[in-house]
Amino acid sequence: MQALNDALADTERAGTAMRWLSGGIVSTVLSDLDSGRRPLTHEALDELPAGKVVEHIRSVLVATGTLPQRDEQMVRLERHVNDLVTSHTTAEGRKILHRYATWHLLRRLRRRSRGNDTTHTQLTVVRQHLRAAVHLLDWLDGQGLTLATCRQSHIERWMTSDDVRHRKEAGHFVRWAPTQKIARDLSCPAVR
């Protein structure tokens, strides 16, 4: 009796897999890859709407050796950084955020990972540091200030206000800005 139940369960799982393969975006993507309408590359899959289906197809193609391995967390992080930077309201803010994210946060992360895949924790920390920079720049903009015109008293007022998010992570950005000559004489306590 158990063997019959196992066989029925296997048949049901096979039927579910076949329905999944023949429906919606899965069949379209697989058909496009098979026919050559879409090249079999990570970049071609990146052009598709992000979601679990595309992630699963990609993971199967990587597991079978059809596509090379790549650091998916880093790719997600790069997309997130690009989206956050390009959506900032001011041109000066976009320029500063791009510089901070690309030449400081991402470069530092790549150096620290030494060719290993980025961990979820590393991804989260970089996102938090970038969001903190965005919040600070938005607050400065609301005060009619820029990073260049900001003074220590402004940073202290921001740090003690009730609506501050990512207060601890913002210190990283505040300490970075004077080293890049974007701001002067700003400091923020470092927390380990």
PDB file of C-alpha atoms in Angstrom:
ATOM      1  CA  MET A   1       0.000   0.000   0.000  1.00  0.00           C
ATOM      2  CA  GLN A   2       2.836   2.408   0.858  1.00  0.00           C
ATOM      3  CA  ALA A   3       4.495   1.716  -2.510  1.00  0.00           C
ATOM      4  CA  LEU A   4       1.249   2.611  -4.289  1.00  0.00           C
ATOM      5  CA  ASN A   5       0.925   5.851  -2.287  1.00  0.00           C
ATOM      6  CA  ASP A   6       4.565   6.724  -3.099  1.00  0.00           C
ATOM      7  CA  ALA A   7       3.981   6.049  -6.808  1.00  0.00           C
ATOM      8  CA  LEU A   8       0.857   8.248  -6.798  1.00  0.00           C
ATOM      9  CA  ALA A   9       2.755  11.036  -5.028  1.00  0.00           C
ATOM     10  CA  ASP A  10       5.572  10.789  -7.592  1.00  0.00           C
ATOM     11  CA  THR A  11       3.037  10.966 -10.427  1.00  0.00           C
ATOM     12  CA  GLU A  12       1.367  13.973  -8.839  1.00  0.00           C
ATOM     13  CA  ARG A  13       4.733  15.748  -8.411  1.00  0.00           C
ATOM     14  CA  ALA A  14       5.611  14.997 -12.040  1.00  0.00           C
ATOM     15  CA  GLY A  15       2.249  16.379 -13.160  1.00  0.00           C
ATOM     16  CA  THR A  16       2.791  19.545 -11.104  1.00  0.00           C
ATOM     17  CA  ALA A  17       6.270  19.979 -12.619  1.00  0.00           C
ATOM     18  CA  MET A  18       4.899  19.523 -16.142  1.00  0.00           C
ATOM     19  CA  ARG A  19       2.119  22.078 -15.515  1.00  0.00           C
ATOM     20  CA  TRP A  20       4.743  24.520 -14.152  1.00  0.00           C
ATOM     21  CA  LEU A  21       6.966  24.001 -17.201  1.00  0.00           C
ATOM     22  CA  SER A  22       4.143  24.463 -19.696  1.00  0.00           C
ATOM     23  CA  GLY A  23       2.541  27.558 -18.207  1.00  0.00           C
ATOM     24  CA  GLY A  24       3.034  31.310 -18.319  1.00  0.00           C
ATOM     25  CA  ILE A  25       6.436  32.911 -18.260  1.00  0.00           C
ATOM     26  CA  VAL A  26       8.268  29.596 -17.809  1.00  0.00           C
ATOM     27  CA  SER A  27       7.240  28.212 -21.171  1.00  0.00           C
ATOM     28  CA  THR A  28       7.861  31.574 -22.867  1.00  0.00           C
ATOM     29  CA  VAL A  29      11.371  31.895 -21.417  1.00  0.00           C
ATOM     30  CA  LEU A  30      12.298  28.295 -22.150  1.00  0.00           C
ATOM     31  CA  SER A  31      10.901  28.559 -25.680  1.00  0.00           C
ATOM     32  CA  ASP A  32      12.826  31.795 -26.309  1.00  0.00           C
ATOM     33  CA  LEU A  33      16.053  30.225 -25.006  1.00  0.00           C
ATOM     34  CA  ASP A  34      15.523  27.058 -27.036  1.00  0.00           C
ATOM     35  CA  SER A  35      14.756  28.885 -30.285  1.00  0.00           C
ATOM     36  CA  GLY A  36      17.627  31.355 -29.904  1.00  0.00           C
ATOM     37  CA  ARG A  37      15.293  34.370 -29.738  1.00  0.00           C
ATOM     38  CA  ARG A  38      16.876  35.049 -26.357  1.00  0.00           C
ATOM     39  CA  PRO A  39      20.579  34.271 -25.914  1.00  0.00           C
ATOM     40  CA  LEU A  40      21.469  31.855 -23.137  1.00  0.00           C
ATOM     41  CA  THR A  41      23.307  34.357 -20.918  1.00  0.00           C
ATOM     42  CA  HIS A  42      22.914  35.895 -17.486  1.00  0.00           C
ATOM     43  CA  GLU A  43      22.472  39.284 -19.127  1.00  0.00           C
ATOM     44  CA  ALA A  44      19.550  38.037 -21.234  1.00  0.00           C
ATOM     45  CA  LEU A  45      17.862  36.628 -18.131  1.00  0.00           C
ATOM     46  CA  ASP A  46      18.528  39.934 -16.321  1.00  0.00           C
ATOM     47  CA  GLU A  47      16.367  41.684 -18.926  1.00  0.00           C
ATOM     48  CA  LEU A  48      13.335  39.649 -17.828  1.00  0.00           C
ATOM     49  CA  PRO A  49      11.089  40.825 -14.994  1.00  0.00           C
ATOM     50  CA  ALA A  50      12.723  39.871 -11.693  1.00  0.00           C
ATOM     51  CA  GLY A  51      10.983  37.115  -9.788  1.00  0.00           C
ATOM     52  CA  LYS A  52      11.167  33.616  -8.415  1.00  0.00           C
ATOM     53  CA  VAL A  53      10.491  31.962 -11.785  1.00  0.00           C
ATOM     54  CA  VAL A  54      13.475  33.595 -13.482  1.00  0.00           C
ATOM     55  CA  GLU A  55      15.640  32.972 -10.396  1.00  0.00           C
ATOM     56  CA  HIS A  56      14.697  29.291 -10.469  1.00  0.00           C
ATOM     57  CA  ILE A  57      15.387  28.920 -14.188  1.00  0.00           C
ATOM     58  CA  ARG A  58      18.749  30.645 -13.688  1.00  0.00           C
ATOM     59  CA  SER A  59      19.662  28.428 -10.717  1.00  0.00           C
ATOM     60  CA  VAL A  60      18.842  25.272 -12.716  1.00  0.00           C
ATOM     61  CA  LEU A  61      20.931  26.503 -15.665  1.00  0.00           C
ATOM     62  CA  VAL A  62      23.846  27.280 -13.327  1.00  0.00           C
ATOM     63  CA  ALA A  63      23.524  23.955 -11.476  1.00  0.00           C
ATOM     64  CA  THR A  64      23.654  22.040 -14.756  1.00  0.00           C
ATOM     65  CA  GLY A  65      26.683  24.006 -15.943  1.00  0.00           C
ATOM     66  CA  THR A  66      24.774  25.631 -18.806  1.00  0.00           C
ATOM     67  CA  LEU A  67      25.437  29.097 -17.352  1.00  0.00           C
ATOM     68  CA  PRO A  68      28.558  30.045 -15.381  1.00  0.00           C
ATOM     69  CA  GLN A  69      28.351  30.778 -11.645  1.00  0.00           C
ATOM     70  CA  ARG A  70      28.110  34.406 -10.615  1.00  0.00           C
ATOM     71  CA  ASP A  71      27.603  36.312  -7.388  1.00  0.00           C
ATOM     72  CA  GLU A  72      23.829  36.847  -7.476  1.00  0.00           C
ATOM     73  CA  GLN A  73      23.819  38.864  -4.233  1.00  0.00           C
ATOM     74  CA  MET A  74      26.320  41.323  -5.746  1.00  0.00           C
ATOM     75  CA  VAL A  75      24.234  41.623  -8.918  1.00  0.00           C
ATOM     76  CA  ARG A  76      21.110  42.338  -6.828  1.00  0.00           C
ATOM     77  CA  LEU A  77      23.045  44.872  -4.786  1.00  0.00           C
ATOM     78  CA  GLU A  78      24.358  46.638  -7.897  1.00  0.00           C
ATOM     79  CA  ARG A  79      20.785  46.866  -9.250  1.00  0.00           C
ATOM     80  CA  HIS A  80      19.538  48.194  -5.915  1.00  0.00           C
ATOM     81  CA  VAL A  81      22.326  50.789  -5.798  1.00  0.00           C
ATOM     82  CA  ASN A  82      21.588  51.913  -9.340  1.00  0.00           C
ATOM     83  CA  ASP A  83      17.839  52.211  -8.663  1.00  0.00           C
ATOM     84  CA  LEU A  84      18.358  54.120  -5.406  1.00  0.00           C
ATOM     85  CA  VAL A  85      20.943  56.498  -6.856  1.00  0.00           C
ATOM     86  CA  THR A  86      19.010  57.288 -10.044  1.00  0.00           C
ATOM     87  CA  SER A  87      15.788  57.886  -8.112  1.00  0.00           C
ATOM     88  CA  HIS A  88      17.301  60.564  -5.845  1.00  0.00           C
ATOM     89  CA  THR A  89      15.664  63.958  -6.288  1.00  0.00           C
ATOM     90  CA  THR A  90      18.699  66.182  -6.861  1.00  0.00           C
ATOM     91  CA  ALA A  91      21.458  65.910  -9.439  1.00  0.00           C
ATOM     92  CA  GLU A  92      24.097  66.748  -6.825  1.00  0.00           C
ATOM     93  CA  GLY A  93      22.680  64.064  -4.523  1.00  0.00           C
ATOM     94  CA  ARG A  94      22.779  61.487  -7.329  1.00  0.00           C
ATOM     95  CA  LYS A  95      26.392  62.379  -8.062  1.00  0.00           C
ATOM     96  CA  ILE A  96      27.438  62.057  -4.405  1.00  0.00           C
ATOM     97  CA  LEU A  97      25.475  58.850  -3.863  1.00  0.00           C
ATOM     98  CA  HIS A  98      26.943  57.291  -7.002  1.00  0.00           C
ATOM     99  CA  ARG A  99      30.444  58.156  -5.850  1.00  0.00           C
ATOM    100  CA  TYR A 100      29.815  56.891  -2.313  1.00  0.00           C
ATOM    101  CA  ALA A 101      28.122  53.664  -3.418  1.00  0.00           C
ATOM    102  CA  THR A 102      30.327  52.751  -6.368  1.00  0.00           C
ATOM    103  CA  TRP A 103      33.745  53.916  -5.302  1.00  0.00           C
ATOM    104  CA  HIS A 104      33.453  53.323  -1.585  1.00  0.00           C
ATOM    105  CA  LEU A 105      30.793  50.820  -0.524  1.00  0.00           C
ATOM    106  CA  LEU A 106      30.877  48.400  -3.482  1.00  0.00           C
ATOM    107  CA  ARG A 107      34.629  48.627  -3.992  1.00  0.00           C
ATOM    108  CA  ARG A 108      35.213  47.949  -0.292  1.00  0.00           C
ATOM    109  CA  LEU A 109      32.805  45.003  -0.364  1.00  0.00           C
ATOM    110  CA  ARG A 110      34.516  43.463  -3.396  1.00  0.00           C
ATOM    111  CA  ARG A 111      37.908  43.847  -1.758  1.00  0.00           C
ATOM    112  CA  ARG A 112      36.686  42.260   1.478  1.00  0.00           C
ATOM    113  CA  SER A 113      34.965  39.340  -0.205  1.00  0.00           C
ATOM    114  CA  ARG A 114      38.167  38.423  -2.125  1.00  0.00           C
ATOM    115  CA  GLY A 115      36.300  36.652  -4.901  1.00  0.00           C
ATOM    116  CA  ASN A 116      33.842  34.844  -2.596  1.00  0.00           C
ATOM    117  CA  ASP A 117      30.108  35.297  -2.993  1.00  0.00           C
ATOM    118  CA  THR A 118      28.562  38.217  -1.155  1.00  0.00           C
ATOM    119  CA  THR A 119      26.619  37.165   1.928  1.00  0.00           C
ATOM    120  CA  HIS A 120      23.121  38.342   2.747  1.00  0.00           C
ATOM    121  CA  THR A 121      24.493  40.189   5.790  1.00  0.00           C
ATOM    122  CA  GLN A 122      27.029  42.072   3.660  1.00  0.00           C
ATOM    123  CA  LEU A 123      24.280  42.993   1.210  1.00  0.00           C
ATOM    124  CA  THR A 124      22.082  44.251   4.062  1.00  0.00           C
ATOM    125  CA  VAL A 125      24.850  46.367   5.597  1.00  0.00           C
ATOM    126  CA  VAL A 126      25.660  48.094   2.301  1.00  0.00           C
ATOM    127  CA  ARG A 127      21.961  48.765   1.680  1.00  0.00           C
ATOM    128  CA  GLN A 128      21.597  50.274   5.163  1.00  0.00           C
ATOM    129  CA  HIS A 129      24.636  52.534   4.709  1.00  0.00           C
ATOM    130  CA  LEU A 130      23.315  53.755   1.372  1.00  0.00           C
ATOM    131  CA  ARG A 131      19.785  54.319   2.717  1.00  0.00           C
ATOM    132  CA  ALA A 132      21.271  56.290   5.619  1.00  0.00           C
ATOM    133  CA  ALA A 133      23.137  58.520   3.169  1.00  0.00           C
ATOM    134  CA  VAL A 134      19.905  59.051   1.209  1.00  0.00           C
ATOM    135  CA  HIS A 135      17.992  59.981   4.388  1.00  0.00           C
ATOM    136  CA  LEU A 136      20.659  62.459   5.428  1.00  0.00           C
ATOM    137  CA  LEU A 137      20.837  64.070   1.976  1.00  0.00           C
ATOM    138  CA  ASP A 138      17.027  64.292   1.865  1.00  0.00           C
ATOM    139  CA  TRP A 139      16.969  65.944   5.297  1.00  0.00           C
ATOM    140  CA  LEU A 140      19.678  68.416   4.264  1.00  0.00           C
ATOM    141  CA  ASP A 141      17.719  69.239   1.101  1.00  0.00           C
ATOM    142  CA  GLY A 142      14.619  69.865   3.223  1.00  0.00           C
ATOM    143  CA  GLN A 143      16.643  72.304   5.341  1.00  0.00           C
ATOM    144  CA  GLY A 144      17.893  74.153   2.258  1.00  0.00           C
ATOM    145  CA  LEU A 145      21.395  72.732   2.768  1.00  0.00           C
ATOM    146  CA  THR A 146      23.815  70.603   0.815  1.00  0.00           C
ATOM    147  CA  LEU A 147      26.619  68.426   2.073  1.00  0.00           C
ATOM    148  CA  ALA A 148      29.047  71.221   1.164  1.00  0.00           C
ATOM    149  CA  THR A 149      27.126  73.860   3.166  1.00  0.00           C
ATOM    150  CA  CYS A 150      26.329  71.563   6.073  1.00  0.00           C
ATOM    151  CA  ARG A 151      28.088  72.212   9.384  1.00  0.00           C
ATOM    152  CA  GLN A 152      28.591  70.047  12.449  1.00  0.00           C
ATOM    153  CA  SER A 153      25.683  71.763  14.231  1.00  0.00           C
ATOM    154  CA  HIS A 154      23.361  70.615  11.420  1.00  0.00           C
ATOM    155  CA  ILE A 155      24.574  67.017  11.723  1.00  0.00           C
ATOM    156  CA  GLU A 156      24.042  67.113  15.480  1.00  0.00           C
ATOM    157  CA  ARG A 157      20.538  68.533  15.039  1.00  0.00           C
ATOM    158  CA  TRP A 158      19.744  65.770  12.530  1.00  0.00           C
ATOM    159  CA  MET A 159      21.187  63.053  14.783  1.00  0.00           C
ATOM    160  CA  THR A 160      19.077  64.164  17.744  1.00  0.00           C
ATOM    161  CA  SER A 161      15.817  64.654  15.862  1.00  0.00           C
ATOM    162  CA  ASP A 162      13.030  62.162  16.512  1.00  0.00           C
ATOM    163  CA  ASP A 163      12.414  61.135  12.895  1.00  0.00           C
ATOM    164  CA  VAL A 164      15.957  59.981  12.070  1.00  0.00           C
ATOM    165  CA  ARG A 165      16.296  56.546  10.518  1.00  0.00           C
ATOM    166  CA  HIS A 166      19.622  54.704  10.156  1.00  0.00           C
ATOM    167  CA  ARG A 167      21.326  57.090  12.592  1.00  0.00           C
ATOM    168  CA  LYS A 168      24.225  54.729  13.318  1.00  0.00           C
ATOM    169  CA  GLU A 169      24.790  53.847   9.652  1.00  0.00           C
ATOM    170  CA  ALA A 170      24.762  57.523   8.618  1.00  0.00           C
ATOM    171  CA  GLY A 171      27.956  58.074  10.587  1.00  0.00           C
ATOM    172  CA  HIS A 172      29.820  56.087   7.965  1.00  0.00           C
ATOM    173  CA  PHE A 173      28.694  58.516   5.241  1.00  0.00           C
ATOM    174  CA  VAL A 174      29.366  61.581   7.406  1.00  0.00           C
ATOM    175  CA  ARG A 175      32.940  60.412   8.105  1.00  0.00           C
ATOM    176  CA  TRP A 176      33.477  59.570   4.419  1.00  0.00           C
ATOM    177  CA  ALA A 177      32.352  62.960   3.009  1.00  0.00           C
ATOM    178  CA  PRO A 178      35.238  65.093   4.409  1.00  0.00           C
ATOM    179  CA  THR A 179      37.828  62.559   3.198  1.00  0.00           C
ATOM    180  CA  GLN A 180      36.492  63.160  -0.320  1.00  0.00           C
ATOM    181  CA  LYS A 181      36.440  66.951   0.133  1.00  0.00           C
ATOM    182  CA  ILE A 182      32.666  66.941  -0.368  1.00  0.00           C
ATOM    183  CA  ALA A 183      32.095  68.361   3.112  1.00  0.00           C
ATOM    184  CA  ARG A 184      34.318  70.001   5.686  1.00  0.00           C
ATOM    185  CA  ASP A 185      34.890  69.479   9.360  1.00  0.00           C
ATOM    186  CA  LEU A 186      32.074  66.994   9.893  1.00  0.00           C
ATOM    187  CA  SER A 187      32.344  64.176  12.370  1.00  0.00           C
ATOM    188  CA  CYS A 188      30.136  61.487  13.727  1.00  0.00           C
ATOM    189  CA  PRO A 189      30.977  58.956  16.427  1.00  0.00           C
ATOM    190  CA  ALA A 190      31.951  55.523  15.160  1.00  0.00           C
ATOM    191  CA  VAL A 191      30.102  52.583  16.703  1.00  0.00           C
ATOM    192  CA  ARG A 192      31.537  49.073  16.538  1.00  0.00           C
TER     193      ARG A 192
END
